[in-house]
XYZ file of C-alpha atoms in Angstrom:
273
model
C -12.801 -63.242 -35.685
C -10.253 -61.444 -37.876
C -11.874 -58.156 -36.976
C -11.249 -58.790 -33.276
C -7.626 -59.788 -33.964
C -7.033 -56.577 -35.960
C -8.505 -54.522 -33.117
C -6.245 -56.188 -30.568
C -3.169 -55.628 -32.745
C -4.110 -52.007 -33.293
C -4.613 -51.509 -29.543
C -1.263 -53.187 -28.821
C 0.593 -50.955 -31.290
C -1.069 -47.633 -30.511
C -1.161 -47.750 -26.694
C 2.652 -47.728 -26.158
C 3.078 -44.965 -28.714
C 0.411 -42.839 -27.006
C 1.973 -43.502 -23.605
C 5.327 -42.135 -24.840
C 3.874 -38.832 -26.110
C 4.995 -35.557 -24.417
C 2.942 -34.509 -21.428
C 1.850 -31.251 -23.035
C -0.106 -33.200 -25.684
C -2.416 -34.673 -23.085
C -5.772 -33.169 -22.362
C -5.021 -31.260 -19.157
C -7.726 -31.212 -16.523
C -6.810 -28.731 -13.766
C -6.737 -29.830 -10.171
C -9.731 -28.101 -8.617
C -8.083 -28.076 -5.185
C -5.017 -26.238 -6.540
C -7.159 -23.788 -8.495
C -9.279 -23.114 -5.432
C -6.181 -22.564 -3.284
C -4.692 -20.130 -5.812
C -7.975 -18.250 -6.015
C -8.183 -18.019 -2.222
C -4.579 -16.766 -2.023
C -5.205 -14.108 -4.667
C -8.416 -12.996 -3.002
C -6.705 -12.836 0.401
C -3.892 -10.714 -1.056
C -6.419 -8.361 -2.648
C -8.379 -8.059 0.589
C -5.157 -7.385 2.524
C -4.130 -4.694 0.036
C -7.555 -3.047 0.211
C -7.411 -3.187 4.000
C -4.010 -1.474 4.034
C -5.251 1.252 1.712
C -8.350 1.720 3.865
C -6.254 2.082 7.030
C -3.916 4.530 5.279
C -6.871 6.591 4.055
C -8.304 6.780 7.584
C -4.955 7.842 9.039
C -4.471 10.573 6.436
C -8.058 11.879 6.449
C -7.883 14.171 9.487
C -4.486 15.803 8.791
C -5.417 16.264 5.132
C -8.705 17.926 6.121
C -6.995 20.260 8.605
C -4.276 21.287 6.156
C -6.852 21.887 3.418
C -9.031 23.993 5.716
C -6.000 25.982 6.826
C -4.966 26.779 3.269
C -8.506 27.774 2.255
C -8.858 30.070 5.286
C -5.653 32.055 4.886
C -7.612 35.216 4.056
C -11.334 35.807 4.488
C -12.412 32.860 2.385
C -13.524 29.389 3.352
C -16.403 27.562 4.969
C -16.438 29.864 7.990
C -14.741 33.039 9.245
C -11.341 33.433 7.568
C -8.079 34.207 9.326
C -8.295 37.988 9.078
C -11.975 38.059 9.968
C -11.415 35.876 13.034
C -8.545 38.092 14.178
C -10.797 41.157 14.039
C -13.350 39.375 16.221
C -10.700 38.197 18.704
C -9.028 41.619 18.941
C -12.347 43.357 19.542
C -13.270 40.980 22.382
C -9.865 40.034 23.860
C -7.721 43.045 23.105
C -5.748 42.867 26.346
C -5.396 39.083 26.446
C -1.861 37.893 27.130
C -0.464 34.681 28.593
C 2.673 32.564 28.415
C 0.978 29.286 29.299
C 0.890 28.231 25.641
C 4.672 27.830 25.848
C 4.085 24.899 28.199
C 0.732 23.307 27.336
C 2.080 21.484 24.275
C 4.473 19.538 26.547
C 1.634 18.091 28.642
C 0.992 14.925 26.537
C 4.669 13.997 26.850
C 4.607 14.674 30.590
C 1.525 12.469 30.931
C 3.250 9.653 29.034
C 6.267 9.853 31.332
C 4.025 9.947 34.405
C 2.075 6.881 33.291
C 5.289 4.973 32.655
C 6.584 5.865 36.110
C 3.255 4.732 37.567
C 3.671 1.361 35.871
C 1.020 1.903 33.196
C 2.410 0.377 30.016
C 1.695 1.860 26.620
C 1.772 0.142 23.252
C 5.579 0.199 23.340
C 8.272 -0.090 25.978
C 9.495 3.185 27.477
C 12.726 3.011 25.444
C 10.811 2.576 22.199
C 8.470 5.386 23.204
C 11.495 7.655 23.517
C 12.642 6.619 20.034
C 9.190 7.164 18.538
C 8.839 10.528 20.240
C 12.280 11.599 19.045
C 11.499 10.595 15.460
C 8.137 12.389 15.633
C 9.768 15.544 16.979
C 12.479 15.485 14.321
C 10.055 15.006 11.407
C 7.629 17.581 12.786
C 10.335 20.175 13.322
C 11.771 19.615 9.844
C 8.406 20.019 8.114
C 7.327 23.012 10.182
C 10.578 24.985 10.017
C 10.994 24.445 6.282
C 7.452 25.638 5.634
C 8.056 28.720 7.782
C 11.128 29.568 5.714
C 9.414 28.948 2.380
C 6.208 30.890 3.102
C 7.594 33.816 5.203
C 4.129 35.006 6.286
C 3.917 37.866 8.793
C 2.464 37.180 12.207
C -0.720 39.051 13.148
C 1.222 41.292 15.554
C 3.960 41.860 12.920
C 6.629 40.577 15.306
C 8.203 38.310 12.637
C 7.575 36.667 9.256
C 7.511 33.025 10.357
C 3.837 32.641 11.173
C 2.900 29.756 8.866
C 2.443 27.153 10.250
C 2.229 27.423 14.036
C 5.156 25.485 15.553
C 3.541 25.427 19.015
C 0.342 23.920 17.598
C 2.221 21.530 15.349
C 4.265 20.127 18.236
C 1.188 20.013 20.469
C -0.756 17.829 18.038
C 2.290 15.701 17.226
C 2.769 14.942 20.934
C -0.974 14.445 21.454
C -1.064 11.934 18.589
C 1.960 10.145 20.059
C 0.132 9.958 23.401
C -3.027 8.723 21.673
C -1.077 6.006 19.855
C 0.471 4.759 23.082
C -2.438 5.015 25.519
C -5.603 5.646 23.525
C -6.397 1.937 23.386
C -6.407 1.794 27.207
C -8.944 4.570 27.618
C -10.469 7.129 25.285
C -10.000 9.723 28.038
C -6.245 9.609 27.562
C -6.771 10.668 23.958
C -9.310 13.317 24.976
C -6.852 14.766 27.496
C -3.961 14.880 25.025
C -5.928 16.490 22.224
C -7.603 18.927 24.634
C -4.224 20.388 25.586
C -3.236 20.486 21.915
C -6.436 22.341 20.974
C -5.975 24.743 23.887
C -2.450 25.482 22.665
C -3.721 26.414 19.212
C -6.506 28.581 20.611
C -4.096 30.410 22.912
C -1.765 31.180 19.999
C -4.652 32.951 18.287
C -5.754 34.745 21.453
C -2.166 35.925 22.020
C -2.216 37.389 18.497
C 0.788 35.268 17.505
C -0.892 33.241 14.773
C -3.643 33.324 12.202
C -6.356 30.678 12.094
C -4.713 29.156 9.005
C -1.393 28.795 10.872
C -3.064 26.829 13.641
C -5.119 24.560 11.366
C -2.168 23.636 9.160
C 0.072 23.252 12.212
C -2.402 20.798 13.738
C -2.538 18.822 10.478
C 1.238 18.634 10.191
C 1.523 17.575 13.829
C -0.880 14.667 13.422
C 0.703 13.734 10.094
C 4.184 13.632 11.637
C 3.221 11.126 14.313
C 1.158 8.993 11.923
C 4.031 8.717 9.445
C 6.512 7.762 12.174
C 4.240 5.039 13.560
C 3.742 3.635 10.053
C 7.462 3.654 9.240
C 8.769 2.393 12.591
C 7.854 -1.322 12.080
C 9.659 -1.249 8.716
C 12.771 0.201 10.389
C 12.577 -2.487 13.064
C 12.527 -5.223 10.414
C 15.508 -3.717 8.610
C 17.453 -3.478 11.859
C 16.643 -7.101 12.685
C 17.800 -8.212 9.229
C 20.973 -6.184 9.541
C 21.662 -7.651 12.957
C 21.145 -11.180 11.643
C 23.373 -10.735 8.598
C 26.220 -8.766 10.162
C 26.057 -10.184 13.673
C 25.910 -6.659 15.019
C 23.562 -4.793 17.314
C 22.092 -1.657 15.847
C 20.265 0.780 18.062
C 18.369 3.988 17.414
C 17.985 6.732 19.976
C 17.061 10.418 19.861
C 19.583 13.014 20.959
C 19.527 16.696 21.823
C 22.809 18.535 22.152
C 23.809 22.144 21.661
C 20.381 23.067 20.376
C 20.480 20.326 17.738
C 17.981 17.487 17.749
C 18.201 14.276 15.757
C 18.342 10.497 15.633
C 21.538 8.606 16.471
C 22.360 5.185 14.998
C 24.555 3.133 17.314
C 26.409 -0.048 16.295
C 27.568 -2.401 19.019
C 30.132 -4.828 17.586
C 30.597 -7.903 19.782
């Protein structure tokens, strides 16, 4: 009987003391639901990050390949006929070839986009946003192309000037074709085929007119595609920043391309209520 009384007293004395101990002394058993939720969140974040990297890799694959091929074919090296070798073949078969149509073909994707808008065929963005995206693409493309021309100073095949590399006509053609593909390619693959067909024709005509080497055209095409891809990746980020700025400052901020006096750029417009 005394043994039972001692046990009861011991239980009565120890239990309150144990109950008042700090929480970190307890044996912690994790909540499986919380652990599972954290694991799912981490896995989702990792999958999202991998997905973004995969999309970025796909977007950069084609322009990277074209630029690499162009650089490796600047002479008579590469996987196929080099720039100088191709020029010899073209000159021997199309010595008297001459046309000015390549000064207009690179505009065709833009003209088709305008025509579709006028016909009521909507692209991925509203017409106003298309103008902004096109202006940003043109500005980035022109900056990259002109700076490379100045840095490299490579003679044209016909020795008319030393700004051959890369081809500005081809670069703009593929930039505009990629813009057209981004806006209307999801509606029909034939829109994309049409845009890139005119871009490819522009590059081919530059070679046939003896104005550019093969390397100029390949790198120009890569830079053109790259310009549009970068703009379409950056544009949503700019939109979010503008929305945040508008919310914080109670202002309206607009972006629009401009062309005046031979200068082209992007104008930021604040409308203060």
